[in-house]
Coordinates of C-alpha atoms and ligand atoms in Angstrom, one line a residue:
M1 CA 15.6 43.1 -32.4
K2 CA 18.4 45.6 -32.5
K3 CA 21.7 45.0 -30.8
S4 CA 22.4 47.1 -27.8
N5 CA 24.8 49.3 -29.7
P6 CA 23.8 49.6 -33.4
F7 CA 26.7 51.9 -34.2
P8 CA 29.9 50.5 -35.7
R9 CA 32.8 52.5 -34.2
R10 CA 33.6 55.3 -36.6
R11 CA 36.9 57.1 -37.3
I12 CA 36.2 60.8 -37.1
A13 CA 38.1 63.9 -38.3
V14 CA 37.2 67.3 -36.9
L15 CA 38.3 70.2 -39.1
G16 CA 38.4 73.6 -37.4
A17 CA 38.6 71.8 -34.1
T18 CA 39.5 74.9 -32.0
G19 CA 36.6 76.9 -33.5
S20 CA 33.0 77.2 -32.4
I21 CA 31.7 74.1 -34.3
G22 CA 34.9 72.1 -33.5
K23 CA 34.4 72.8 -29.8
S24 CA 30.8 71.7 -29.9
T25 CA 31.7 68.6 -31.8
L26 CA 34.4 67.6 -29.3
D27 CA 31.9 68.1 -26.6
V28 CA 29.5 65.7 -28.3
L29 CA 32.4 63.2 -28.4
R30 CA 33.3 63.7 -24.7
Q31 CA 29.7 63.2 -23.7
N32 CA 29.7 60.0 -25.7
T33 CA 32.7 58.7 -23.7
L34 CA 31.1 59.9 -20.4
A35 CA 28.0 57.9 -21.3
G36 CA 30.2 54.8 -21.3
R37 CA 29.9 54.5 -25.1
D38 CA 32.7 54.2 -27.5
D39 CA 31.2 55.1 -30.9
F40 CA 34.0 57.3 -32.2
E41 CA 37.8 57.3 -32.6
V42 CA 39.2 60.8 -33.2
V43 CA 41.8 60.4 -36.0
L44 CA 42.4 63.9 -37.1
L45 CA 42.1 67.4 -35.6
S46 CA 42.9 70.6 -37.4
S47 CA 43.1 74.3 -36.6
Y48 CA 44.0 77.1 -38.9
T49 CA 46.2 79.1 -36.4
D50 CA 45.5 78.0 -32.8
Q51 CA 48.7 75.9 -32.2
E52 CA 48.3 76.0 -28.4
G53 CA 44.7 74.9 -28.5
L54 CA 45.5 72.2 -31.0
L55 CA 48.4 70.8 -28.8
R56 CA 46.0 70.7 -25.8
L57 CA 43.5 68.7 -27.8
G58 CA 46.4 66.4 -28.8
E59 CA 47.0 65.5 -25.2
E60 CA 43.3 64.7 -24.8
F61 CA 43.1 62.7 -28.1
P62 CA 46.6 61.2 -28.4
D63 CA 45.8 59.0 -31.4
A64 CA 44.7 62.0 -33.6
I65 CA 46.9 63.5 -36.3
L66 CA 47.2 67.2 -35.6
V67 CA 47.3 69.7 -38.4
L68 CA 48.0 73.4 -38.1
A69 CA 46.4 74.2 -41.4
K70 CA 48.0 77.6 -42.0
K71 CA 51.2 75.7 -42.6
G72 CA 49.5 73.5 -45.2
G73 CA 49.3 69.7 -45.2
L74 CA 45.6 69.4 -44.3
I75 CA 44.5 67.8 -47.7
E76 CA 47.3 65.2 -47.4
A77 CA 46.5 64.5 -43.7
I78 CA 42.8 63.9 -44.6
A79 CA 43.9 61.3 -47.2
E80 CA 46.2 59.7 -44.7
A81 CA 43.8 59.6 -41.8
K82 CA 41.0 57.9 -43.9
P83 CA 38.1 59.1 -41.6
D84 CA 34.7 57.4 -41.8
I85 CA 33.1 60.8 -41.0
T86 CA 34.5 64.3 -41.2
V87 CA 33.0 67.3 -39.4
N88 CA 33.9 70.4 -41.4
G89 CA 33.7 73.4 -39.1
I90 CA 36.1 75.5 -41.0
A91 CA 34.9 79.1 -41.5
G92 CA 34.4 80.4 -45.1
A93 CA 35.6 79.5 -48.5
A94 CA 38.7 77.9 -47.0
G95 CA 36.5 74.9 -46.1
L96 CA 35.8 73.9 -49.7
E97 CA 39.0 72.0 -50.6
P98 CA 39.1 70.1 -47.3
S99 CA 35.5 69.0 -48.0
V100 CA 36.6 67.7 -51.4
A101 CA 39.5 65.9 -49.8
A102 CA 37.2 64.2 -47.3
I103 CA 34.9 63.0 -50.0
R104 CA 37.9 61.7 -52.1
A105 CA 39.0 59.8 -49.0
G106 CA 35.6 58.1 -48.9
S107 CA 34.5 59.9 -45.8
D108 CA 30.9 61.0 -45.0
L109 CA 30.8 64.7 -44.5
A110 CA 29.0 66.4 -41.6
L111 CA 28.9 69.8 -43.0
A112 CA 28.9 73.0 -41.0
N113 CA 30.8 74.8 -43.7
K114 CA 28.0 76.1 -45.8
E115 CA 30.4 77.6 -48.3
T116 CA 31.2 74.1 -49.6
I117 CA 27.6 73.8 -50.9
V118 CA 27.2 77.5 -51.8
M119 CA 30.3 77.5 -53.9
A120 CA 30.3 74.0 -55.4
G121 CA 27.1 72.2 -54.5
P122 CA 26.4 70.4 -57.8
L123 CA 30.0 69.3 -58.1
I124 CA 30.1 68.1 -54.4
F125 CA 26.9 66.1 -54.8
S126 CA 28.2 64.3 -57.9
M127 CA 31.5 63.5 -56.2
A128 CA 29.6 62.2 -53.1
V129 CA 27.4 59.9 -55.3
E130 CA 30.5 58.6 -57.1
K131 CA 32.3 57.9 -53.8
K132 CA 29.1 56.6 -52.1
V133 CA 29.5 59.0 -49.1
R134 CA 26.8 61.0 -47.4
I135 CA 26.5 64.8 -47.0
L136 CA 24.9 65.5 -43.7
P137 CA 24.0 69.2 -43.0
V138 CA 25.1 70.4 -39.6
D139 CA 23.8 74.0 -40.0
S140 CA 20.9 73.9 -37.5
E141 CA 18.3 75.0 -40.1
H142 CA 19.4 72.6 -42.8
S143 CA 19.6 69.8 -40.3
A144 CA 16.0 70.5 -39.3
I145 CA 14.9 70.6 -43.0
F146 CA 16.8 67.5 -43.8
N147 CA 15.0 65.6 -41.0
L148 CA 11.6 67.1 -41.8
L149 CA 11.8 66.2 -45.5
K150 CA 12.9 62.7 -44.5
A151 CA 10.0 62.3 -42.1
H152 CA 7.2 63.8 -44.2
G153 CA 8.3 63.1 -47.7
R154 CA 10.3 65.4 -50.0
D155 CA 7.7 64.9 -52.8
N156 CA 4.9 66.2 -50.7
A157 CA 6.7 69.3 -49.6
E158 CA 5.5 72.6 -51.1
E159 CA 7.9 75.1 -49.5
I160 CA 10.6 75.5 -47.0
L161 CA 10.3 78.1 -44.2
L162 CA 13.8 78.9 -43.2
T163 CA 14.0 80.6 -39.8
A164 CA 16.4 83.4 -39.0
S165 CA 17.2 85.1 -35.7
G166 CA 17.3 88.4 -37.5
G167 CA 20.6 89.2 -36.0
P168 CA 21.5 91.8 -33.3
F169 CA 20.5 94.8 -35.5
R170 CA 17.0 93.7 -36.4
K171 CA 15.4 96.7 -34.7
L172 CA 17.9 99.4 -35.8
S173 CA 16.9 102.0 -38.4
L174 CA 18.8 102.2 -41.7
K175 CA 20.6 105.3 -40.4
E176 CA 21.6 103.5 -37.2
L177 CA 22.8 100.5 -39.3
G178 CA 25.2 102.9 -41.2
A179 CA 27.0 103.7 -37.9
V180 CA 27.5 100.2 -36.4
T181 CA 31.0 98.9 -35.8
A182 CA 32.5 95.4 -35.8
K183 CA 32.4 95.5 -32.0
D184 CA 28.7 96.2 -31.9
A185 CA 28.1 93.3 -34.2
L186 CA 30.1 90.8 -32.1
A187 CA 27.4 90.7 -29.4
H188 CA 24.9 88.2 -30.8
P189 CA 21.9 87.3 -28.7
T190 CA 21.4 83.6 -28.9
W191 CA 24.1 81.7 -30.6
K192 CA 27.8 81.9 -29.7
M193 CA 29.7 81.9 -33.0
G194 CA 32.9 82.9 -34.7
P195 CA 33.5 86.5 -35.7
K196 CA 32.9 86.1 -39.5
I197 CA 29.5 84.3 -39.1
T198 CA 28.5 86.8 -36.4
I199 CA 28.9 89.7 -38.9
D200 CA 27.0 87.6 -41.5
S201 CA 24.3 87.1 -39.0
A202 CA 24.0 90.8 -38.4
S203 CA 23.9 91.6 -42.1
M204 CA 21.7 88.6 -42.9
A205 CA 24.3 87.4 -45.4
N206 CA 24.4 84.2 -43.3
K207 CA 20.7 83.7 -44.0
G208 CA 21.4 84.5 -47.7
L209 CA 24.1 81.8 -47.8
E210 CA 21.6 79.5 -46.1
V211 CA 18.9 80.2 -48.7
I212 CA 21.4 79.2 -51.4
E213 CA 22.6 76.2 -49.4
A214 CA 18.9 75.1 -49.1
V215 CA 18.3 75.6 -52.8
R216 CA 21.3 73.3 -53.6
L217 CA 20.9 70.8 -50.8
F218 CA 17.2 70.1 -51.2
D219 CA 16.9 70.9 -54.9
M220 CA 14.2 73.5 -54.4
P221 CA 13.8 76.6 -56.5
P222 CA 14.6 79.8 -54.6
E223 CA 11.0 81.1 -54.7
K224 CA 10.0 78.0 -52.6
I225 CA 12.3 79.0 -49.8
K226 CA 10.8 81.6 -47.5
V227 CA 12.8 83.3 -44.8
V228 CA 10.9 83.9 -41.5
V229 CA 12.5 86.0 -38.8
H230 CA 12.2 84.2 -35.4
P231 CA 14.3 85.9 -32.8
Q232 CA 14.2 83.0 -30.2
S233 CA 15.9 80.5 -32.5
V234 CA 13.9 77.7 -31.1
V235 CA 12.1 76.7 -34.3
H236 CA 15.1 75.7 -36.5
S237 CA 13.0 75.6 -39.7
M238 CA 9.7 74.4 -41.0
V239 CA 8.3 72.7 -44.1
R240 CA 4.9 73.4 -45.6
M241 CA 3.4 70.4 -47.3
K242 CA 1.2 70.4 -50.4
D243 CA -1.9 69.7 -48.2
G244 CA -1.2 72.9 -46.2
A245 CA 0.2 71.3 -43.0
V246 CA 3.3 73.0 -41.6
Y247 CA 5.8 70.8 -39.7
A248 CA 8.5 72.4 -37.5
Q249 CA 11.6 71.2 -35.8
L250 CA 12.1 72.7 -32.3
S251 CA 14.9 72.3 -29.8
R252 CA 17.1 74.4 -27.6
P253 CA 19.5 76.6 -29.6
D254 CA 22.6 74.5 -29.1
M255 CA 24.8 73.5 -32.0
R256 CA 25.7 70.3 -30.2
L257 CA 22.2 69.0 -31.1
P258 CA 22.5 69.1 -34.9
I259 CA 26.1 67.8 -34.6
H260 CA 25.0 64.9 -32.4
E261 CA 22.2 64.1 -35.0
A262 CA 24.6 64.2 -37.9
L263 CA 27.2 62.0 -36.2
F264 CA 24.6 59.3 -35.5
W265 CA 22.7 59.5 -38.7
P266 CA 20.8 57.5 -39.9
E267 CA 20.4 56.1 -36.4
T268 CA 19.6 58.2 -33.3
A269 CA 21.1 58.2 -29.9
P270 CA 19.9 59.8 -26.7
S271 CA 21.3 63.4 -26.3
P272 CA 22.6 64.6 -23.0
F273 CA 22.1 68.3 -23.9
G274 CA 18.9 69.2 -22.1
V275 CA 15.4 69.5 -23.3
L276 CA 13.3 72.4 -24.4
N277 CA 11.3 73.9 -21.6
F278 CA 7.7 74.8 -22.6
D279 CA 6.8 76.4 -19.3
A280 CA 7.9 79.8 -20.3
L281 CA 8.3 79.8 -24.0
T282 CA 7.3 82.6 -26.4
L283 CA 7.7 82.1 -30.1
E284 CA 7.6 85.2 -32.4
F285 CA 7.7 85.3 -36.2
E286 CA 8.0 88.2 -38.5
K287 CA 8.9 89.1 -42.1
P288 CA 12.5 90.0 -42.8
D289 CA 13.1 93.7 -43.8
E290 CA 14.8 93.4 -47.2
E291 CA 15.4 97.2 -47.4
K292 CA 17.5 97.1 -44.3
F293 CA 19.1 93.8 -45.1
P294 CA 19.8 93.7 -48.8
M295 CA 22.1 90.8 -48.5
L296 CA 19.0 88.7 -48.4
P297 CA 17.5 89.7 -51.8
L298 CA 21.0 89.6 -53.3
A299 CA 21.3 86.0 -52.2
Y300 CA 18.0 85.2 -53.9
E301 CA 19.2 86.8 -57.1
A302 CA 22.5 84.8 -56.9
A303 CA 20.5 81.6 -56.3
R304 CA 18.2 82.3 -59.3
L305 CA 21.1 83.1 -61.6
G306 CA 22.9 79.9 -60.4
G307 CA 26.2 78.8 -61.9
L308 CA 29.1 80.8 -60.4
Y309 CA 26.8 83.6 -58.9
P310 CA 26.4 81.9 -55.5
C311 CA 30.2 81.4 -55.3
V312 CA 30.8 85.1 -56.2
Y313 CA 28.2 86.2 -53.7
N314 CA 30.1 84.4 -51.0
G315 CA 33.6 85.6 -52.1
A316 CA 32.5 89.2 -52.4
N317 CA 30.9 89.0 -49.0
E318 CA 34.0 87.5 -47.4
A319 CA 36.1 90.3 -48.8
A320 CA 33.6 92.9 -47.7
V321 CA 33.5 91.5 -44.1
E322 CA 37.3 91.6 -44.0
A323 CA 37.2 95.2 -45.1
F324 CA 34.6 95.9 -42.4
F325 CA 36.8 94.4 -39.7
A326 CA 39.7 96.5 -41.0
E327 CA 37.5 99.6 -40.9
K328 CA 37.9 100.1 -44.6
A329 CA 34.2 99.6 -45.2
G330 CA 31.1 100.4 -43.2
F331 CA 28.4 98.0 -42.3
L332 CA 26.1 99.2 -45.1
D333 CA 28.9 99.0 -47.6
I334 CA 28.9 95.2 -47.4
P335 CA 25.8 94.8 -49.6
R336 CA 27.0 97.6 -51.9
I337 CA 30.2 95.7 -52.5
V338 CA 28.4 92.4 -53.1
E339 CA 25.9 94.0 -55.4
Y340 CA 28.7 95.5 -57.5
V341 CA 30.5 92.2 -57.9
L342 CA 27.3 90.3 -58.7
S343 CA 26.5 92.9 -61.4
K344 CA 29.5 91.6 -63.5
R345 CA 28.9 88.7 -65.9
W346 CA 29.6 85.3 -64.5
N347 CA 29.3 81.8 -66.0
T348 CA 26.1 79.9 -65.4
D349 CA 27.1 76.7 -67.0
T350 CA 28.3 73.4 -65.4
L351 CA 31.0 74.1 -62.9
D352 CA 34.4 72.6 -62.4
M353 CA 36.7 73.2 -59.4
G354 CA 39.1 75.4 -61.4
S355 CA 36.5 77.8 -62.5
I356 CA 35.0 77.9 -59.0
L357 CA 38.3 78.8 -57.3
E358 CA 39.0 81.3 -60.1
A359 CA 35.6 83.0 -59.6
D360 CA 36.2 83.2 -55.9
R361 CA 39.5 84.9 -56.4
M362 CA 38.1 87.3 -59.0
A363 CA 35.2 88.2 -56.8
R364 CA 37.5 89.1 -54.0
D365 CA 39.7 91.2 -56.3
L366 CA 36.7 93.1 -57.7
A367 CA 35.5 93.7 -54.1
K368 CA 38.8 95.1 -53.1
E369 CA 38.9 97.3 -56.2
F370 CA 35.5 98.7 -55.4
I371 CA 36.5 99.3 -51.8
E372 CA 39.6 101.2 -52.8
N373 CA 37.7 103.3 -55.4
N374 CA 34.9 104.2 -52.9
R375 CA 36.8 104.9 -49.7
G376 CA 35.4 107.8 -47.8
K377 CA 32.4 108.1 -50.2
Ligands
MG401 MG1 22.4 78.4 -39.4

């Protein structure tokens, strides 16, 4: 028989604590306390720039080390805090080195920062094996796939059906897409997310990154990962087995659910975040439009080429999105910029951290160069 509380108390670090994933994580922790449980001790909270928000959290979690990451010191703080589990909710490539620091500190990694896997997957996995720590995907789709493969057997899986909301511009024409602004894109229908991932959702670069993430996390070739547009974001992904059966994971679109799952893995705990209501539920599925959203086929190309190409796809996209926010590039320039940077020759051999960070920097420089040379064209 199991003890009434099977979870040893765990020291937890929340990176990007004032962002969207961080807020959801802290909500999961608060609910845990409200339920009269005491499963987690918050030992570190970081924010890149939100000093005020961080200080407020410091009052609520007085034992946590607080790090304002733009001033540096996050890597050292992770080593000092020695968390048992680290939730990495940092946006973009900036999340890679903190992930590495967490693994080095012997911490399990609840990973919402998909760039860690996209840029450095193979390296991260070998480090995790060496340090005997777990990588637990928090991205809702990958959390779903992770659990489906666990439940039904990885060896019996034929393909992954990765669902995508399709973003706010799913129904716009190519011409209309050319005219959208950052403000238009920041009104996303189902998930409330940070600005960078919102643009990525609109361009489907987010789904592209998730395809690469799935290739690397689940060791599946890109052609066995199919993107299915599903605007309601209730089916978080599906797995088709060799015998033809398709298993899906459904729940309300609420990031607290996959975070809750990752924090308690491999056990489960009751979730207080509501249940899916089937009384009025419509589920639609359609094929993604690759002509309107070229970031998707470009991601497949990067995944097929492997090596540094996924890292370069990400770096070029981040630079392109920055330029879009700064009104130096249009919405449809984003895939043009990424295509240009991917057309250069990149290493496909075994990766080390130095070459990954160098490729990331070069991809951004090439993107900026392209933007400067093509302004107003
Ligand atoms: Mg996702």
